[in-house]
Amino acid sequence: MVCFMQPPQDRSVQDGLLLILPSRENLDNHTDVKNVLVEMGTYFQVQDDFVDFFGDPEVIGKVGTDIEDFKCSWLVVKALERANEEQKKLLYENYGKTDPACVAKVKELYQTLDIQGAFAEYESKSYEKITKQIEGHPSKAVQAVLKSFLAKIYKREK
């Protein structure tokens, strides 16, 4: 399995910067803010992968199909990191298959490997890291906007 994670779109990062920086500023002069927004984008994508699997379909409005679609989600990458050789074999044999029995085996493996616990740890560390980056910015106005962005995505359920 080959996985490619797409970084957050540069355009969305630029749009975020434009919202909080004075007009006519050169965006290249604000790498600290750009880095915070990229970190938030990465956290958002990991969270999206988590919600696709663990989210309540009634809340998120869909039934997640990342397993069946052979998506390179954070969950499968984390599972491969945590799995022993036998568990990796089970993943390789069942991941990306639409057969409900195969999907059930992958879901059971995610539970066994405590992927939910791994996400909780990732989320906590990401929040702390992003918050520290934000609080390191000299502008209180920029901090306020970045904190409002983070508040919108932290612990979201859909």
CSV table of C-alpha atoms in Angstrom, one decimal:
chain,number,residue,atom,x,y,z
A,1,MET,CA,0.0,0.0,0.0
A,2,VAL,CA,1.4,3.4,-1.0
A,3,CYS,CA,0.1,6.4,0.8
A,4,PHE,CA,0.2,10.0,-0.2
A,5,MET,CA,-1.1,12.7,2.2
A,6,GLN,CA,-2.0,15.9,0.5
A,7,PRO,CA,-0.9,19.0,2.4
A,8,PRO,CA,-3.5,21.7,3.0
A,9,GLN,CA,-4.1,23.8,-0.1
A,10,ASP,CA,-1.9,26.8,-0.3
A,11,ARG,CA,-4.9,28.8,-1.4
A,12,SER,CA,-6.8,28.1,1.8
A,13,VAL,CA,-3.8,29.1,3.9
A,14,GLN,CA,-3.4,32.3,1.9
A,15,ASP,CA,-7.1,33.1,2.4
A,16,GLY,CA,-6.7,32.5,6.2
A,17,LEU,CA,-3.7,34.9,6.2
A,18,LEU,CA,-5.6,37.5,4.3
A,19,LEU,CA,-8.4,37.5,6.9
A,20,ILE,CA,-6.0,38.4,9.7
A,21,LEU,CA,-3.2,40.4,8.3
A,22,PRO,CA,-3.2,44.1,7.3
A,23,SER,CA,-3.9,44.7,3.6
A,24,ARG,CA,-0.9,45.0,1.3
A,25,GLU,CA,1.3,42.8,3.5
A,26,ASN,CA,3.6,40.4,1.9
A,27,LEU,CA,2.3,36.9,3.0
A,28,ASP,CA,5.8,35.6,2.8
A,29,ASN,CA,6.7,37.8,5.8
A,30,HIS,CA,4.2,35.8,8.0
A,31,THR,CA,5.6,32.3,8.0
A,32,ASP,CA,4.7,31.9,11.7
A,33,VAL,CA,1.0,32.4,10.9
A,34,LYS,CA,1.2,30.3,7.8
A,35,ASN,CA,2.8,27.5,9.9
A,36,VAL,CA,0.0,27.6,12.4
A,37,LEU,CA,-2.6,27.4,9.7
A,38,VAL,CA,-0.8,24.5,8.0
A,39,GLU,CA,-0.7,22.7,11.4
A,40,MET,CA,-4.4,23.4,11.8
A,41,GLY,CA,-5.1,22.0,8.3
A,42,THR,CA,-3.2,18.8,9.1
A,43,TYR,CA,-5.1,18.4,12.3
A,44,PHE,CA,-8.3,19.0,10.5
A,45,GLN,CA,-7.5,16.3,7.9
A,46,VAL,CA,-6.6,13.7,10.6
A,47,GLN,CA,-9.7,14.6,12.4
A,48,ASP,CA,-11.7,14.2,9.2
A,49,ASP,CA,-10.3,10.7,8.8
A,50,PHE,CA,-11.2,9.9,12.4
A,51,VAL,CA,-14.7,11.2,12.1
A,52,ASP,CA,-15.3,9.3,8.9
A,53,PHE,CA,-14.8,6.0,10.9
A,54,PHE,CA,-15.8,6.8,14.4
A,55,GLY,CA,-18.4,9.5,13.8
A,56,ASP,CA,-22.1,8.9,14.2
A,57,PRO,CA,-23.6,8.7,10.7
A,58,GLU,CA,-26.7,10.6,12.0
A,59,VAL,CA,-24.4,13.5,13.0
A,60,ILE,CA,-22.0,13.5,10.1
A,61,GLY,CA,-24.6,12.8,7.5
A,62,LYS,CA,-23.0,9.8,5.9
A,63,VAL,CA,-21.6,6.4,6.5
A,64,GLY,CA,-17.8,6.4,6.3
A,65,THR,CA,-16.3,4.3,3.5
A,66,ASP,CA,-12.6,5.0,3.8
A,67,ILE,CA,-11.9,1.3,4.4
A,68,GLU,CA,-13.8,0.1,1.4
A,69,ASP,CA,-12.4,3.0,-0.8
A,70,PHE,CA,-8.8,2.0,0.1
A,71,LYS,CA,-8.1,5.5,1.3
A,72,CYS,CA,-4.8,6.3,2.9
A,73,SER,CA,-6.3,7.6,6.0
A,74,TRP,CA,-4.5,8.5,9.2
A,75,LEU,CA,-6.3,5.5,10.9
A,76,VAL,CA,-4.8,2.9,8.5
A,77,VAL,CA,-1.4,4.5,8.7
A,78,LYS,CA,-1.5,4.5,12.5
A,79,ALA,CA,-2.8,0.9,12.4
A,80,LEU,CA,0.2,-0.1,10.3
A,81,GLU,CA,2.5,1.6,12.8
A,82,ARG,CA,1.0,-0.2,15.8
A,83,ALA,CA,0.3,-3.6,14.2
A,84,ASN,CA,2.5,-6.7,14.5
A,85,GLU,CA,3.2,-8.8,11.4
A,86,GLU,CA,0.1,-10.9,11.7
A,87,GLN,CA,-2.1,-7.8,12.1
A,88,LYS,CA,-0.4,-6.2,9.1
A,89,LYS,CA,-1.2,-9.3,7.1
A,90,LEU,CA,-4.8,-9.0,8.1
A,91,LEU,CA,-4.9,-5.4,7.0
A,92,TYR,CA,-3.3,-6.1,3.6
A,93,GLU,CA,-5.8,-8.9,3.0
A,94,ASN,CA,-8.9,-7.0,4.0
A,95,TYR,CA,-8.3,-3.2,3.5
A,96,GLY,CA,-9.9,-1.8,0.4
A,97,LYS,CA,-12.4,-4.6,0.0
A,98,THR,CA,-16.1,-3.9,-0.2
A,99,ASP,CA,-17.0,-7.3,1.3
A,100,PRO,CA,-18.7,-6.5,4.7
A,101,ALA,CA,-16.7,-9.4,6.4
A,102,CYS,CA,-13.4,-7.8,5.3
A,103,VAL,CA,-14.5,-4.4,6.5
A,104,ALA,CA,-15.6,-5.9,9.8
A,105,LYS,CA,-12.1,-7.4,10.3
A,106,VAL,CA,-10.5,-4.0,9.7
A,107,LYS,CA,-12.9,-2.3,12.1
A,108,GLU,CA,-12.2,-5.0,14.8
A,109,LEU,CA,-8.4,-4.5,14.3
A,110,TYR,CA,-8.8,-0.7,14.7
A,111,GLN,CA,-10.5,-1.4,18.1
A,112,THR,CA,-7.8,-3.9,19.1
A,113,LEU,CA,-5.0,-1.5,18.2
A,114,ASP,CA,-6.8,1.3,20.1
A,115,ILE,CA,-6.8,3.7,17.2
A,116,GLN,CA,-9.4,5.8,19.1
A,117,GLY,CA,-6.9,6.2,22.0
A,118,ALA,CA,-4.1,7.1,19.5
A,119,PHE,CA,-6.3,9.8,18.1
A,120,ALA,CA,-7.2,11.2,21.5
A,121,GLU,CA,-3.4,11.5,22.2
A,122,TYR,CA,-2.7,13.0,18.8
A,123,GLU,CA,-5.6,15.5,19.2
A,124,SER,CA,-4.4,16.6,22.7
A,125,LYS,CA,-0.8,17.1,21.5
A,126,SER,CA,-1.8,18.9,18.4
A,127,TYR,CA,-4.1,21.2,20.3
A,128,GLU,CA,-1.3,22.0,22.8
A,129,LYS,CA,1.3,22.5,20.0
A,130,ILE,CA,-1.0,24.8,17.9
A,131,THR,CA,-2.1,26.8,21.0
A,132,LYS,CA,1.6,27.3,21.9
A,133,GLN,CA,2.4,28.5,18.4
A,134,ILE,CA,-0.6,30.9,18.5
A,135,GLU,CA,0.3,32.3,21.8
A,136,GLY,CA,3.9,32.9,20.6
A,137,HIS,CA,2.6,35.4,18.0
A,138,PRO,CA,3.2,39.0,19.0
A,139,SER,CA,-0.1,40.4,17.8
A,140,LYS,CA,-3.1,39.8,20.2
A,141,ALA,CA,-5.5,40.4,17.3
A,142,VAL,CA,-3.8,37.7,15.2
A,143,GLN,CA,-3.9,35.4,18.2
A,144,ALA,CA,-7.6,36.0,18.7
A,145,VAL,CA,-8.4,35.2,15.1
A,146,LEU,CA,-6.3,32.0,15.1
A,147,LYS,CA,-7.8,30.9,18.4
A,148,SER,CA,-11.2,31.4,16.9
A,149,PHE,CA,-10.2,29.2,13.9
A,150,LEU,CA,-8.9,26.5,16.3
A,151,ALA,CA,-12.1,26.7,18.5
A,152,LYS,CA,-14.2,25.9,15.4
A,153,ILE,CA,-12.4,22.7,14.6
A,154,TYR,CA,-11.2,21.4,18.0
A,155,LYS,CA,-13.2,18.3,19.1
A,156,ARG,CA,-15.6,18.7,16.2
A,157,GLU,CA,-18.0,15.8,15.5
A,158,LYS,CA,-18.7,16.4,11.9
